[in-house]
Short mmCIF file of C-alpha atoms in Angstrom, two decimals:
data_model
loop_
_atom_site.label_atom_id
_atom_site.label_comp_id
_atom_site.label_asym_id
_atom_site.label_seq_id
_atom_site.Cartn_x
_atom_site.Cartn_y
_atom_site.Cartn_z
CA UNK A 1 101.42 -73.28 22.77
CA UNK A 2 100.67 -71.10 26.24
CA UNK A 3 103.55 -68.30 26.11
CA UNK A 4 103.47 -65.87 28.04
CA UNK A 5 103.19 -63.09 25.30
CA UNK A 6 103.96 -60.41 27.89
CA UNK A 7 107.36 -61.40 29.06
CA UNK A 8 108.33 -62.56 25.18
CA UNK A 9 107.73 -58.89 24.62
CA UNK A 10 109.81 -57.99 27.22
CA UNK A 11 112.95 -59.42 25.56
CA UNK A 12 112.44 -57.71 22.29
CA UNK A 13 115.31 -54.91 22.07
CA UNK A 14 116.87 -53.35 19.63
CA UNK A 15 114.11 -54.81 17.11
CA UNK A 16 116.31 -58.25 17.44
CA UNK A 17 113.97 -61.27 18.72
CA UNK A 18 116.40 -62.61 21.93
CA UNK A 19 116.79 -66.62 22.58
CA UNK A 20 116.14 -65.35 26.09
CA UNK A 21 112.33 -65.08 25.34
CA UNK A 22 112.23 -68.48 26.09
CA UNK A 23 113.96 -68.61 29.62
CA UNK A 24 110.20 -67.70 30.48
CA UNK A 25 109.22 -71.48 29.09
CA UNK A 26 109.31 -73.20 32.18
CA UNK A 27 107.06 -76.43 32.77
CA UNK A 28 104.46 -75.74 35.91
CA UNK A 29 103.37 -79.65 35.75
CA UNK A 30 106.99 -80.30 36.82
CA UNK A 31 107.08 -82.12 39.74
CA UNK A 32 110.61 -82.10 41.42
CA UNK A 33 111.36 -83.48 44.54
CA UNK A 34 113.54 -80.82 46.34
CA UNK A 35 115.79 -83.58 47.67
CA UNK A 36 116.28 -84.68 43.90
CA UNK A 37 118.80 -82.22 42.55
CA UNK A 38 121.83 -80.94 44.55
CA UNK A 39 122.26 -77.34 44.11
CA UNK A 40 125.67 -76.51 42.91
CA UNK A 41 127.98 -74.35 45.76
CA UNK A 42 128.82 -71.46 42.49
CA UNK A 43 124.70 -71.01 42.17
CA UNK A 44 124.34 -70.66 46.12
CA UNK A 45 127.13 -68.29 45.45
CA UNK A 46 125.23 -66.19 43.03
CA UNK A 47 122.43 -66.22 45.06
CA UNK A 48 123.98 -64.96 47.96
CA UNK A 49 125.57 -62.29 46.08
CA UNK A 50 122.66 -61.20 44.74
CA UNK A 51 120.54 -61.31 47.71
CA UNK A 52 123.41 -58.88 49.81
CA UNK A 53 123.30 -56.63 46.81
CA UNK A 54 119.11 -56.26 47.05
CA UNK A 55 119.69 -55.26 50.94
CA UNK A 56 121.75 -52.79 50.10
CA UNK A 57 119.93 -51.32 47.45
CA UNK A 58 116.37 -51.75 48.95
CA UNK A 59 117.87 -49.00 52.33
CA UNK A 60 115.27 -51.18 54.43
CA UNK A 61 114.91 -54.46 56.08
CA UNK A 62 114.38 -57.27 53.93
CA UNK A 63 111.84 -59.62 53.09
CA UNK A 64 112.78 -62.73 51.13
CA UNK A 65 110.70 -65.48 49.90
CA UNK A 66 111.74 -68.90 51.13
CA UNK A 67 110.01 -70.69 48.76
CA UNK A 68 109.06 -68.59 45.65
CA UNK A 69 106.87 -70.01 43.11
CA UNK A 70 107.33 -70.05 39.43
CA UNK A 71 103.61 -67.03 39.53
CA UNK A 72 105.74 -65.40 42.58
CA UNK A 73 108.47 -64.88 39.76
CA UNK A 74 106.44 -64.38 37.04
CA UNK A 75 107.55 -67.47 34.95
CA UNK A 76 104.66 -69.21 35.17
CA UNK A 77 104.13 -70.86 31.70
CA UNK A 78 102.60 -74.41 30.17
CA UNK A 79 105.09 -75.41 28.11
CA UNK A 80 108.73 -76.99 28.82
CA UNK A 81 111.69 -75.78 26.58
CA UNK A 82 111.29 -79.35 24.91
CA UNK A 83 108.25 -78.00 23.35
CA UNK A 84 109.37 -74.92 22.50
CA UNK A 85 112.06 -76.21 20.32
CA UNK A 86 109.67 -78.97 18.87
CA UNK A 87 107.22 -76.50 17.53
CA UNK A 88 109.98 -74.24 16.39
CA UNK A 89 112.96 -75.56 15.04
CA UNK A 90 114.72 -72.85 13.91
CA UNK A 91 115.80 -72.15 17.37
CA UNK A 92 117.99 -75.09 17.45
CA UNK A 93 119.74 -73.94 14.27
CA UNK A 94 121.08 -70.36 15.83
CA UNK A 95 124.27 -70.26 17.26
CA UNK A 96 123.54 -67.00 19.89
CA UNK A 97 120.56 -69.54 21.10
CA UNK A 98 122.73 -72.58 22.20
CA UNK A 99 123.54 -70.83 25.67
CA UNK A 100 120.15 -69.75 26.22
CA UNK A 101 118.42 -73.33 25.52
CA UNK A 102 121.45 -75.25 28.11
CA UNK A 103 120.52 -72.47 30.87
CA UNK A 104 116.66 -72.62 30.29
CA UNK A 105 116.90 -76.27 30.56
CA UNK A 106 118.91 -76.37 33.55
CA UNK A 107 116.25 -73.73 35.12
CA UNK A 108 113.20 -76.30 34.30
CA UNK A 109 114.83 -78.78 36.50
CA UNK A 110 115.27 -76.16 39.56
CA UNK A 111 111.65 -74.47 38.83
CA UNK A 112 110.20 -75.89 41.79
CA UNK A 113 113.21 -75.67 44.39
CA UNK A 114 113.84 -73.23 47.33
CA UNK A 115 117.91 -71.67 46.59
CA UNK A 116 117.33 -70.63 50.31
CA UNK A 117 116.54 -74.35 51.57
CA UNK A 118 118.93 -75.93 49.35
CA UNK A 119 122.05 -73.57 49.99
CA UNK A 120 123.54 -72.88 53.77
CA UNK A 121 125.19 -69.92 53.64
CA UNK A 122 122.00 -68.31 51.81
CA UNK A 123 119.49 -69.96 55.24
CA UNK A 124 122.00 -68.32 57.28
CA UNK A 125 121.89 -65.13 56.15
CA UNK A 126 118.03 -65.61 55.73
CA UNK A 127 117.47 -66.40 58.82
CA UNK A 128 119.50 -63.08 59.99
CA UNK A 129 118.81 -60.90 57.80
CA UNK A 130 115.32 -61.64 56.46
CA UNK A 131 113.16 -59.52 58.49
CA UNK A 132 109.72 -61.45 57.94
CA UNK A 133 110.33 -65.68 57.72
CA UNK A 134 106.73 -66.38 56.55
CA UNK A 135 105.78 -66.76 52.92
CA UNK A 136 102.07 -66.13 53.09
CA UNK A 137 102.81 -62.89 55.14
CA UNK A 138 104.86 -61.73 52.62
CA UNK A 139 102.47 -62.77 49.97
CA UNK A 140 99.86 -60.62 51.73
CA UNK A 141 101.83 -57.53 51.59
CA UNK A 142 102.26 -57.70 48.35
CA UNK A 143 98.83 -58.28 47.72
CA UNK A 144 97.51 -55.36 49.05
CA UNK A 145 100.25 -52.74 47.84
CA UNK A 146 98.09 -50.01 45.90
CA UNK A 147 98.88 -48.83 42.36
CA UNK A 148 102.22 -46.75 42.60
CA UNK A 149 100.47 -43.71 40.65
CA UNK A 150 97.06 -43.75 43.33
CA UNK A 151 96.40 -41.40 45.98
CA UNK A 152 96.31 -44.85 48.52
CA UNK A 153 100.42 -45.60 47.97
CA UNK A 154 103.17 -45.04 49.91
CA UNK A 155 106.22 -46.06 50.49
CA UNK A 156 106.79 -49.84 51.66
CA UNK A 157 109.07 -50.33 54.72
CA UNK A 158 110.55 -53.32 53.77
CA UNK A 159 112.13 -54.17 50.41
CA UNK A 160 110.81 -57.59 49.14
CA UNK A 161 112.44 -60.18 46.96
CA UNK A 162 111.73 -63.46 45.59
CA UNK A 163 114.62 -65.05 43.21
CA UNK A 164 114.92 -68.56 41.53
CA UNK A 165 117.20 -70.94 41.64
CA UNK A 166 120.59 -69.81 39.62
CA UNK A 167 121.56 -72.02 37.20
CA UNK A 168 125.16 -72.39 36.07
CA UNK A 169 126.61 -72.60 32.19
CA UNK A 170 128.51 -75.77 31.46
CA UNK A 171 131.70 -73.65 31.37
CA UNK A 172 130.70 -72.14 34.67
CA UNK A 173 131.03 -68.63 33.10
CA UNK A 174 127.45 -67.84 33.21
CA UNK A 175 124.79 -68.06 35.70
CA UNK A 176 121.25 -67.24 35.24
CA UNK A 177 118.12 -66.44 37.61
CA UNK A 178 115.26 -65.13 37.91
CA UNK A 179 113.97 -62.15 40.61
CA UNK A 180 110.70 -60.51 41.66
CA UNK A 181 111.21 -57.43 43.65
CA UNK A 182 110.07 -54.54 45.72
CA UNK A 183 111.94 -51.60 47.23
CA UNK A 184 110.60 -48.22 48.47
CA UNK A 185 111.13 -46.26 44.84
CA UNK A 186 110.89 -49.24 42.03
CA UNK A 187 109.91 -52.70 41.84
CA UNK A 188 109.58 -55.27 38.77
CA UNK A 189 110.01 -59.36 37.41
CA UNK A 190 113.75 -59.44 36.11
CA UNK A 191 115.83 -61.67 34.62
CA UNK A 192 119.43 -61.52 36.10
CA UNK A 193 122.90 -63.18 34.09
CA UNK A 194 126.21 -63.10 35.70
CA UNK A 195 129.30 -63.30 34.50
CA UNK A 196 132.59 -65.07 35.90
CA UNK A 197 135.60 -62.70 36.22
CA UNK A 198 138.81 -63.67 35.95
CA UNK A 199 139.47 -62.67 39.76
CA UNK A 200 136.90 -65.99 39.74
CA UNK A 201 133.85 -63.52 41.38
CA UNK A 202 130.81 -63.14 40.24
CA UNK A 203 130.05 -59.62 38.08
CA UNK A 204 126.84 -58.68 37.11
CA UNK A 205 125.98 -58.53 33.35
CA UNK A 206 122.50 -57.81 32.91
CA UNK A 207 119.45 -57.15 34.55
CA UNK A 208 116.28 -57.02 31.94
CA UNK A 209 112.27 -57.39 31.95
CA UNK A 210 110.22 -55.13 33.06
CA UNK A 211 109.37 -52.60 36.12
CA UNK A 212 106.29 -52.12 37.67
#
């Protein structure tokens, strides 16, 4: 089994192993068609939400992925969740895991799909907002970013941000993505949850992994 020992490591807190080691399981051999799966209007919700909040916070123009893949986000593993719970059973058993496994699962199927391309009011504001519409560009700048800590950095003049597809709990409580980011003082590969308010917005209700 190909884990990604780095990002299991990341979700060890508190000395208690989470479930959500395992939201980093998704299946690269995949291949979904992007015109297979309809992307639910409360994930393009999410997304949006999220994406307004990174402007804000990044105090630059913004550069966002149209098409991030699964290395872009740092979830780039060999193994499906299927797998995972084959070769270790006692997963299945917990009940803190059951949320976890449904929302991993869901992500597998969205692993290869662009939230931008698949959601309307996110490609409008993209197409605003986003100050650089090219992929490979972006890719390039992030490419040749020095170490924070050499004499060669500086600050960047555009935040950066590439974030996965947000999949929704059954309930529609939850919702769960994943986001690679860069602003002028911190950067790092996070996974996001949300939570469903009563006032039926969006709140949220953790941000973990790691910083760069």
């Amino acid at each position: 089994m190909h884990i990604n020992v780095r990002l299991m490591e990341l979700r060890m807190t508190k000395g208690r192993r989470s479930i959500c080691i395992l939201a980093t399981a998704l299946c690269v051999s995949c291949q979904s068609d992007p015109k297979s799966f309809h992307v639910p209007s409360q994930s393009c919700e999410v997304a949006l939400s999220y994406v307004k909040e990174f402007g804000a916070k990044a105090e630059s123009p913004v550069a966002v992925f149209f098409a991030p893949t699964s290395e872009d986000l740092g979830t780039a593993n060999k193994v499906s969740i299927d797998q995972f719970l084959r070769e270790n059973p006692e997963w299945k058993k917990r009940q803190d895991a059951q949320l976890d496994i449904e929302l991993i699962k869901k992500s597998e199927k969205f692993s290869k799909i662009s939230v931008i391309q698949q959601c309307s009011v996110l490609h409008e504001w993209w197409k605003e907002h986003s100050a650089i519409h090219d992929d490979e560009e972006i890719r390039r700048i992030v490419g040749s970013i020095p170490p924070r800590n050499s004499e060669e950095w500086k600050p960047l003049s555009k935040g950066i941000l590439a974030i996965s597809v947000p999949v929704i709990s059954d309930d529609g409580t939850i919702a769960r993505l994943n986001v690679a980011e860069i602003t002028n003082f911190e950067g790092g590969r996070f996974e996001v949850t949300y939570s469903r308010g009563l006032d039926g917005k969006w709140h949220m209700k953790d941000k973990s992994g790691r910083i760069d």
